[in-house]
PDB file of C-alpha atoms and ligand atoms in Angstrom:
ATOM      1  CA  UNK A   8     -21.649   4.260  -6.559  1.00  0.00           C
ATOM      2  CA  UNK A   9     -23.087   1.477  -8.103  1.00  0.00           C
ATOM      3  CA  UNK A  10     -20.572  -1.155  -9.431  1.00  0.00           C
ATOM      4  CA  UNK A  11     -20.326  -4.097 -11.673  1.00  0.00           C
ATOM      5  CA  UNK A  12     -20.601  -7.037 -10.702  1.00  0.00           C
ATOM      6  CA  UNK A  13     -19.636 -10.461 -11.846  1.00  0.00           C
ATOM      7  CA  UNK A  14     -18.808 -13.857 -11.350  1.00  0.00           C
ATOM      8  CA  UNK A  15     -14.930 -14.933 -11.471  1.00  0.00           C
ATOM      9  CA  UNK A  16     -11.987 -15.679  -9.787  1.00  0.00           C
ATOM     10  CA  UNK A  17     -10.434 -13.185  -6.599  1.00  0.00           C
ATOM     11  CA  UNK A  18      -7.570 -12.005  -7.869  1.00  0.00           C
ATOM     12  CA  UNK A  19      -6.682 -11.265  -3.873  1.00  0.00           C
ATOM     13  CA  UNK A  20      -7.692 -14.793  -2.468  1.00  0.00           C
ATOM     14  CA  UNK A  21      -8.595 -16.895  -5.273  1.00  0.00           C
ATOM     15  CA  UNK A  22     -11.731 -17.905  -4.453  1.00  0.00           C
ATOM     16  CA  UNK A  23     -14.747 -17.960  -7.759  1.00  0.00           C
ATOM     17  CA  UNK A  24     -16.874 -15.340  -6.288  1.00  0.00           C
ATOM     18  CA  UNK A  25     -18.713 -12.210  -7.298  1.00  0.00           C
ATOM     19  CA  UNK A  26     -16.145  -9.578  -7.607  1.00  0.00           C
ATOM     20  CA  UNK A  27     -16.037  -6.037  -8.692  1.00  0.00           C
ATOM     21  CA  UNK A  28     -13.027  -4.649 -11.038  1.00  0.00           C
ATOM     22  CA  UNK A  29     -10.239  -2.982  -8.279  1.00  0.00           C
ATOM     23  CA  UNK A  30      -7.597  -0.857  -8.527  1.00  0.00           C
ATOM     24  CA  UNK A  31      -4.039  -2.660  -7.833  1.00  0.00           C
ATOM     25  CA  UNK A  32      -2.948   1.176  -6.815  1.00  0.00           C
ATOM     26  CA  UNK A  33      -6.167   2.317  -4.591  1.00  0.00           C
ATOM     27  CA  UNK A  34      -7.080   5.341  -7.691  1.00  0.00           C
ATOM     28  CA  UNK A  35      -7.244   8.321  -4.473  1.00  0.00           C
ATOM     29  CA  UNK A  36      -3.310   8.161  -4.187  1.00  0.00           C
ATOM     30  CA  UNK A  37      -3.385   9.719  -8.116  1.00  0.00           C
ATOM     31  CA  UNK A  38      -3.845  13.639  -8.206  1.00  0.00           C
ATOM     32  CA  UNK A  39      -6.176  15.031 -10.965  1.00  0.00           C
ATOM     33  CA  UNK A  40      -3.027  15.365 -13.220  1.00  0.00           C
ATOM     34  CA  UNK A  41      -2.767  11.889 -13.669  1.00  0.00           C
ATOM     35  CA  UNK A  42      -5.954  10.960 -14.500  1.00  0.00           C
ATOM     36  CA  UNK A  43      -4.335   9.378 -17.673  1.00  0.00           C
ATOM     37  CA  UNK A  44      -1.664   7.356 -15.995  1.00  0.00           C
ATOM     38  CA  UNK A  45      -2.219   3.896 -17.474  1.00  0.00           C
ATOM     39  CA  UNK A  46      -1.271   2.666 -14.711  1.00  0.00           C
ATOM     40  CA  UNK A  47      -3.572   3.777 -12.434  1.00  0.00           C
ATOM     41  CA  UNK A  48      -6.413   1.908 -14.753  1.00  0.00           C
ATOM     42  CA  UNK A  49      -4.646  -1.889 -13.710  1.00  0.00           C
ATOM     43  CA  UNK A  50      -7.585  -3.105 -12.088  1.00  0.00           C
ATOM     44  CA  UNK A  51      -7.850  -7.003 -10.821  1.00  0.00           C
ATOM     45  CA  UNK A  52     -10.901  -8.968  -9.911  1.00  0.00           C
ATOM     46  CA  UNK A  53     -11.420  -8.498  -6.297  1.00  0.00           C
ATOM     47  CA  UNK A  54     -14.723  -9.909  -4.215  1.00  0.00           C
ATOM     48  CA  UNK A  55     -16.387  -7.969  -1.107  1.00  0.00           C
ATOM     49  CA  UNK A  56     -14.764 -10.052   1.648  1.00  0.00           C
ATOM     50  CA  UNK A  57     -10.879  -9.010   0.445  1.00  0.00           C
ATOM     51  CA  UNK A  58     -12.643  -5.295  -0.354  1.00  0.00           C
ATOM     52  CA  UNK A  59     -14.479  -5.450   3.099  1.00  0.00           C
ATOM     53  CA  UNK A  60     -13.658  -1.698   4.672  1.00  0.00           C
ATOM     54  CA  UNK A  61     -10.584  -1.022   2.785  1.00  0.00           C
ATOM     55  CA  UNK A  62     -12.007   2.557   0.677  1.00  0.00           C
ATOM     56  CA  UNK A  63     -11.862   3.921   4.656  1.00  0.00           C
ATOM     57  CA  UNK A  64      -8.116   2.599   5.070  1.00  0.00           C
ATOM     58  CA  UNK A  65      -7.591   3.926   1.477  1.00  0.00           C
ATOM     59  CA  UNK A  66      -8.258   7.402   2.497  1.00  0.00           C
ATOM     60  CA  UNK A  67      -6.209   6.907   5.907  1.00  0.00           C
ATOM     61  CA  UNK A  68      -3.243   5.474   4.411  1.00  0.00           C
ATOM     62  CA  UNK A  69      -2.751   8.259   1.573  1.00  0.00           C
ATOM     63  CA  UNK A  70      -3.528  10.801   4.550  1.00  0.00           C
ATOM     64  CA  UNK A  71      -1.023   9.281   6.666  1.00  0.00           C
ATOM     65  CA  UNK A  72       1.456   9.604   3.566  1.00  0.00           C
ATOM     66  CA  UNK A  73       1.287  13.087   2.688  1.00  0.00           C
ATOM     67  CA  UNK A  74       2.284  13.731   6.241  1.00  0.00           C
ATOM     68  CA  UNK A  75       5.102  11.681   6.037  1.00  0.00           C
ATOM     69  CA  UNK A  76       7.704  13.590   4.396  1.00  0.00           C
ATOM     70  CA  UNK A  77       8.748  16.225   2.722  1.00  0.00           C
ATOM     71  CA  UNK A  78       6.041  17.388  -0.550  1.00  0.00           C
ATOM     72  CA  UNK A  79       6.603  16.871  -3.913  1.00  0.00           C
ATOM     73  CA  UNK A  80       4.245  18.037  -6.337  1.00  0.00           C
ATOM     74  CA  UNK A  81       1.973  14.993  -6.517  1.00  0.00           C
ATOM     75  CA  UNK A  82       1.382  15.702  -2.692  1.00  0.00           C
ATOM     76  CA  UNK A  83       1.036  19.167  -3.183  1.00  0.00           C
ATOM     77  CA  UNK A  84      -1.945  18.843  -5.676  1.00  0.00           C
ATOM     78  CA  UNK A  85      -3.829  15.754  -3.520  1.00  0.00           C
ATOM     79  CA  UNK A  86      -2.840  17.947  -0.022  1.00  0.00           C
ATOM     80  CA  UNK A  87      -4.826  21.261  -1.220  1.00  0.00           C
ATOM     81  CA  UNK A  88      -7.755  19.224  -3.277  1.00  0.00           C
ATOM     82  CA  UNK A  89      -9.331  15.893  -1.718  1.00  0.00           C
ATOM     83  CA  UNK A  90      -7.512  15.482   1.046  1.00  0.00           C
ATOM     84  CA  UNK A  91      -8.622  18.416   2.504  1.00  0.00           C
ATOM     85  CA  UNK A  92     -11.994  17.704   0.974  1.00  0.00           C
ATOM     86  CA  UNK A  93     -12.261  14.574   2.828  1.00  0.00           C
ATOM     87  CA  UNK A  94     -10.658  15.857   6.031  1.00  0.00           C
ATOM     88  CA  UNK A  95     -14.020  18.232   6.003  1.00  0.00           C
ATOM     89  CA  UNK A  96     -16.526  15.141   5.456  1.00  0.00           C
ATOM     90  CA  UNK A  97     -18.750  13.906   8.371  1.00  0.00           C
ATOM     91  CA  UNK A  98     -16.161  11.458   9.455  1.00  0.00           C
ATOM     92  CA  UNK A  99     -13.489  13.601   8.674  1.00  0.00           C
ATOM     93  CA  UNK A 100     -12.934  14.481  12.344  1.00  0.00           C
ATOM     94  CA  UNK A 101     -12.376  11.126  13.404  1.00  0.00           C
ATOM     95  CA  UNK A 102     -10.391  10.423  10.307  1.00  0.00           C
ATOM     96  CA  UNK A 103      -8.089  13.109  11.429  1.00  0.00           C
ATOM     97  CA  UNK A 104      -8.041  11.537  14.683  1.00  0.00           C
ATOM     98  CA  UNK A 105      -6.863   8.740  13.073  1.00  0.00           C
ATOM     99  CA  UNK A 106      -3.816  10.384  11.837  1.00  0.00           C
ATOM    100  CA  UNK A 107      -2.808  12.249  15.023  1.00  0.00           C
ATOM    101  CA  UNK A 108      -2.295   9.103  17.160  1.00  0.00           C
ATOM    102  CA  UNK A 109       0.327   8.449  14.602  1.00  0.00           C
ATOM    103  CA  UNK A 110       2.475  11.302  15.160  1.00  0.00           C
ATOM    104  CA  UNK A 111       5.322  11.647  17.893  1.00  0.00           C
ATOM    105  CA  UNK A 112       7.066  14.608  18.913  1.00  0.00           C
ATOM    106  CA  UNK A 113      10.402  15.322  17.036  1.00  0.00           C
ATOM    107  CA  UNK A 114      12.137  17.351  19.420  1.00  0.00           C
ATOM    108  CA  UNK A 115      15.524  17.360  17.168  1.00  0.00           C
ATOM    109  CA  UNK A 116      13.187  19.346  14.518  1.00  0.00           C
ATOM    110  CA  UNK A 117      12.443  22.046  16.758  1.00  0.00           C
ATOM    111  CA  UNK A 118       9.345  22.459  19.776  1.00  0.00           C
ATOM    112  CA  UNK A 119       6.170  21.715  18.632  1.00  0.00           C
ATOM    113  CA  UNK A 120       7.540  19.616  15.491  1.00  0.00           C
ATOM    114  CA  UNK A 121       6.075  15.776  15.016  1.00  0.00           C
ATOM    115  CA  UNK A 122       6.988  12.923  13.022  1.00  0.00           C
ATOM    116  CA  UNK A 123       4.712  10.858  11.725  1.00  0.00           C
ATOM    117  CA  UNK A 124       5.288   6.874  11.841  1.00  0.00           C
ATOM    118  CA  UNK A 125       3.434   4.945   9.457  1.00  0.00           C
ATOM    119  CA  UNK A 126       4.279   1.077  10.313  1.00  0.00           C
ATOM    120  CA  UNK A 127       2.877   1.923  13.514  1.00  0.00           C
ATOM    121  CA  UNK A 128      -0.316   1.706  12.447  1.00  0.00           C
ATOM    122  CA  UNK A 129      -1.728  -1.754  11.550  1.00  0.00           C
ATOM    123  CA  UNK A 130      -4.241  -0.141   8.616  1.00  0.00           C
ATOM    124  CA  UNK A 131      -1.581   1.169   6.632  1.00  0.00           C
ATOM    125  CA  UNK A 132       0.537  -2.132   6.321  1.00  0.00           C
ATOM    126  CA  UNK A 133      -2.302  -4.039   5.679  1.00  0.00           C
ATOM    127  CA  UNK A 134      -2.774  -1.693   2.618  1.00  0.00           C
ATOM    128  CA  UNK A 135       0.652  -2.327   1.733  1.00  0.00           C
ATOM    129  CA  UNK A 136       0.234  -5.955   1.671  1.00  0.00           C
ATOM    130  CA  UNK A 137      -2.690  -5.747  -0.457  1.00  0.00           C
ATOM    131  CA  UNK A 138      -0.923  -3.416  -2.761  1.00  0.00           C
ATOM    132  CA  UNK A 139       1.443  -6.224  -3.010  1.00  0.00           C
ATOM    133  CA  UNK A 140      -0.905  -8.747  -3.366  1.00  0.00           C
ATOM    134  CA  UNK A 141      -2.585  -7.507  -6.478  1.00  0.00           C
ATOM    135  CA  UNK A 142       0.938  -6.428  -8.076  1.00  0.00           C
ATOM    136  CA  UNK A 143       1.834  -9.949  -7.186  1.00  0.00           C
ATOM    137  CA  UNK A 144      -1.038 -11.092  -9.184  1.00  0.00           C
ATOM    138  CA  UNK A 145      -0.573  -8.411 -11.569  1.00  0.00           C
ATOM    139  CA  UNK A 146       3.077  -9.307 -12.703  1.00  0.00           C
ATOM    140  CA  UNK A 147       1.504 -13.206 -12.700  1.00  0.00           C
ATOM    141  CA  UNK A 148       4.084 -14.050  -9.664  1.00  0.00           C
ATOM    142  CA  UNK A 149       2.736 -15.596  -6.452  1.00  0.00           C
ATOM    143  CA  UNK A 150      -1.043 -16.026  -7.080  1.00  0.00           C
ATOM    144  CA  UNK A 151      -3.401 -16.246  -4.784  1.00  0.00           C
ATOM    145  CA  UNK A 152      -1.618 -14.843  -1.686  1.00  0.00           C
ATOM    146  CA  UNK A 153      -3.775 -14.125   1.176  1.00  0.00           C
ATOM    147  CA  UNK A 154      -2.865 -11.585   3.764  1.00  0.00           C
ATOM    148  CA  UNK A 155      -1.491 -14.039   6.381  1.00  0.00           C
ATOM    149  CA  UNK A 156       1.695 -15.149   3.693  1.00  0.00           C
ATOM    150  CA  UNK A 157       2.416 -11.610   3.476  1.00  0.00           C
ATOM    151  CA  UNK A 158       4.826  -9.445   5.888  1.00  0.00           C
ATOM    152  CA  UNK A 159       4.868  -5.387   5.087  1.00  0.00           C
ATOM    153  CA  UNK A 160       7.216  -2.592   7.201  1.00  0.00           C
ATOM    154  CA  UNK A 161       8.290   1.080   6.805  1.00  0.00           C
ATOM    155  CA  UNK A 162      12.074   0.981   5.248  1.00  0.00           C
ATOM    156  CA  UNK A 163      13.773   0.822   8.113  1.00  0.00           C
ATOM    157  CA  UNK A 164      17.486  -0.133   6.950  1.00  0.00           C
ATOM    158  CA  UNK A 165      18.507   0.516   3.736  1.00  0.00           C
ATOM    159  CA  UNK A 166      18.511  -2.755   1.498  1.00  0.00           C
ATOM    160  CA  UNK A 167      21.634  -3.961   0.175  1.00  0.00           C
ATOM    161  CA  UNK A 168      22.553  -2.305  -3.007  1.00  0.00           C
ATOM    162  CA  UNK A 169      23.424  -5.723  -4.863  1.00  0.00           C
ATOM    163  CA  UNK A 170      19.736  -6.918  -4.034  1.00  0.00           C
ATOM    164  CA  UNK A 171      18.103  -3.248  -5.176  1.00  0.00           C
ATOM    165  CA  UNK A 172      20.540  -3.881  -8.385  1.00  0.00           C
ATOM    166  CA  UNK A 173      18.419  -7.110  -9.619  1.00  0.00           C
ATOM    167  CA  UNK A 174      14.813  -5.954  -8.341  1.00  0.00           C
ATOM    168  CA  UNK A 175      13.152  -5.268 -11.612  1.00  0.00           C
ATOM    169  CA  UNK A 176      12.214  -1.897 -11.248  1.00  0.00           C
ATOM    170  CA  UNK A 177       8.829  -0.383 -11.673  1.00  0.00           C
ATOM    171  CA  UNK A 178       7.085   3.152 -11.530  1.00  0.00           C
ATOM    172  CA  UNK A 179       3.427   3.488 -11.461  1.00  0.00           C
ATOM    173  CA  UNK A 180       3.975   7.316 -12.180  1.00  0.00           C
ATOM    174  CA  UNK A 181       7.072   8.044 -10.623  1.00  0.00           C
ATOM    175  CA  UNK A 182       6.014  10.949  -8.327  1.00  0.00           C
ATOM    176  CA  UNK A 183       3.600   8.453  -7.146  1.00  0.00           C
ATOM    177  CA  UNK A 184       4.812   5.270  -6.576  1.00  0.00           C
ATOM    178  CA  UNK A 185       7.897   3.581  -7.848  1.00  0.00           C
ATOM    179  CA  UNK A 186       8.341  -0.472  -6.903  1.00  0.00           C
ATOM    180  CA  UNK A 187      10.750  -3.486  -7.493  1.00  0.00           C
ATOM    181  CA  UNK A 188      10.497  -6.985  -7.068  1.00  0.00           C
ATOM    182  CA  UNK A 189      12.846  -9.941  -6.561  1.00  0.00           C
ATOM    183  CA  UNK A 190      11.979 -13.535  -6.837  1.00  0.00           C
ATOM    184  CA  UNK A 191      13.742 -15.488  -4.654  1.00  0.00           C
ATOM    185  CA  UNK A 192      14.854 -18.950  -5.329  1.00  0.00           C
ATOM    186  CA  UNK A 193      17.547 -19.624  -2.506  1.00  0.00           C
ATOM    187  CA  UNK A 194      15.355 -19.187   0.790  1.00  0.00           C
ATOM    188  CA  UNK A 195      13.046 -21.955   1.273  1.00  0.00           C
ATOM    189  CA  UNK A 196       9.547 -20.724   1.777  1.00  0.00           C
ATOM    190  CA  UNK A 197      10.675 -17.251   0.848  1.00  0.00           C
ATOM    191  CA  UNK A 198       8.708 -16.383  -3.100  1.00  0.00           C
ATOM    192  CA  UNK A 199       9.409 -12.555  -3.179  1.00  0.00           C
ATOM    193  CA  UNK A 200      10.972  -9.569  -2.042  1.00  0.00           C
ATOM    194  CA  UNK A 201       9.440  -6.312  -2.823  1.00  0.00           C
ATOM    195  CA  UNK A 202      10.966  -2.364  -2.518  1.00  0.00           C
ATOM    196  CA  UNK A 203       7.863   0.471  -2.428  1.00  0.00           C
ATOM    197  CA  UNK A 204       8.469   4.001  -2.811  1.00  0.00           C
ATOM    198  CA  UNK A 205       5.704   6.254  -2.336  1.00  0.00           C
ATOM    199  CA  UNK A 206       5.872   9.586  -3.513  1.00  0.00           C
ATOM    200  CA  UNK A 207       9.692   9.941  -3.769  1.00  0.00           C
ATOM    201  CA  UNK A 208      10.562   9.194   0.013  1.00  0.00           C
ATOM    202  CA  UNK A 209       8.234   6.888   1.926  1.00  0.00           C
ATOM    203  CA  UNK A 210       9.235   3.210   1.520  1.00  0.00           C
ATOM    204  CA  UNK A 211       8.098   0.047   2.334  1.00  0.00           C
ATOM    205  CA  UNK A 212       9.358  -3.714   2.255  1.00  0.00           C
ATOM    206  CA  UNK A 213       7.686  -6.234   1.571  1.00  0.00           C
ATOM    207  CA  UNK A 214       8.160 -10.375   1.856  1.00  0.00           C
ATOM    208  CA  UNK A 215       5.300 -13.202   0.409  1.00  0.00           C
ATOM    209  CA  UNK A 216       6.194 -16.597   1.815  1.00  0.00           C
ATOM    210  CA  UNK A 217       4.892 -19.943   0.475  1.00  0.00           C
ATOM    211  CA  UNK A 218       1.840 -20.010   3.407  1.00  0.00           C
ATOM    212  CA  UNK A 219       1.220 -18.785   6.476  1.00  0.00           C
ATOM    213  CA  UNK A 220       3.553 -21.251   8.645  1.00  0.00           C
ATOM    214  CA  UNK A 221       7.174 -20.030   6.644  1.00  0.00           C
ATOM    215  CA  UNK A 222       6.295 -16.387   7.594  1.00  0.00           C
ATOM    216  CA  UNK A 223       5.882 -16.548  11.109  1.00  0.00           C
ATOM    217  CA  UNK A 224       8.728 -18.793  11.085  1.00  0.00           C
ATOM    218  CA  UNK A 225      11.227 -16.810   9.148  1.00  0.00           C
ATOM    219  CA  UNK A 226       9.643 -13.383   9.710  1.00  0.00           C
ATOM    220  CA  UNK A 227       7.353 -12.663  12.637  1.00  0.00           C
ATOM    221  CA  UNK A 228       7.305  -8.850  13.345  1.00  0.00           C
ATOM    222  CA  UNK A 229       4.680  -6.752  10.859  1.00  0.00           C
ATOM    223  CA  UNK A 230       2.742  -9.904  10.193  1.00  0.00           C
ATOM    224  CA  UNK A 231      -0.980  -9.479   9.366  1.00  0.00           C
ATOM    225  CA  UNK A 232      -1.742  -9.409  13.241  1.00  0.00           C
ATOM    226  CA  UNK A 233      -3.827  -7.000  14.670  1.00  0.00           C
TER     227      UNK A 233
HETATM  228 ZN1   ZN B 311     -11.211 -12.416  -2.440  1.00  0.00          ZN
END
């Protein structure tokens, strides 16, 4: 697909580049029915080094998602269309692959029932972070953040309700992804605290610190490593 190209500022890592228009919200986690979701058209300047292999983690991340939980009908439509579409390309195999190594036996579901854990692979957070990164620049927050001030994770504990309370809440189509943010003032070296829910029931958090240095020293584990 040939894209346009031009000259202007990364909207991921700042830098006056050449950069192609990308989607904040990669476009293959929409179904067909939402084709006119104005959200999914928020597009930021983006050049080819923050772009570099991400349309392959694109398609593994929303894979790894629709196995994650239970289906609502946004799933439903991208499960039984190009998911399975892309599941039966060349590197579909391997893609698949991909998503197996993910998933752990759930023997408190039943025999031969798995669970599929999403942090533990290092592809999806980095999507996460970049999500975050171009919302970031999107809602003219934090700007530019590269990947190494940012620190992404699977919901793990539920956050406190008072802090969910003041998040300014988002949806970019709510059966697709709904989001909140929180600026934080108090924490030195802390900017923003973010809430991701992806198709009603997979969530993320998500910190950006001032640079590199205040993450690893306030929050090590989910870094950009690896
Ligand atoms: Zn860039």
């Amino acid at each position: 697909m040939k894209r346009r190209t031009r000259w202007s500022t990364c909207g991921l890592c700042g830098e006056f580049r050449i950069t192609t228009r990308e989607h904040v919200v990669p476009r293959s986690l929409y179904p067909a029915s939402k084709s006119n979701s104005k959200f999914q058209r928020i597009t930021i300047a983006a050049c080819a080094e923050c772009n570099n292999g991400t349309a392959d983690d694109d398609a593994h991340f929303r894979t790894v998602l629709m196995l994650a939980g239970e289906q609502n009908d946004a799933v439903n439509q991208l499960w039984t269309g190009p998911v399975r579409r892309a599941l039966k390309e060349v590197d579909g195999r391997r893609r698949a692959l991909d998503v197996f190594k993910l998933m752990r036996p759930a023997p408190d579901a039943g025999p031969n029932r798995y669970r599929i854990f999403p942090a533990d692979d290092a592809r999806v957070l980095r999507i996460v972070r970049k999500i975050v990164r171009g919302l970031s620049r999107h809602h003219e927050l934090a700007y530019p953040v590269s990947d190494g001030r940012v620190f992404a994770d699977v919901l793990r504990q539920p956050m406190p309700d008072e802090m969910v309370a003041e998040m300014k809440q988002h949806a970019a189509e709510s059966d697709v992804l709904e989001y909140g943010f929180l600026p934080i003032a108090d924490t030195p070296g802390l900017i923003s605290a973010w809430l991701l829910r992806f198709y009603q029931r997979t969530s993320f958090v998500s910190l950006i610190f001032a640079d590199e240095e205040a993450r690893q020293t306030l929050y090590k584990r989910g870094g950009s490593e690896g």
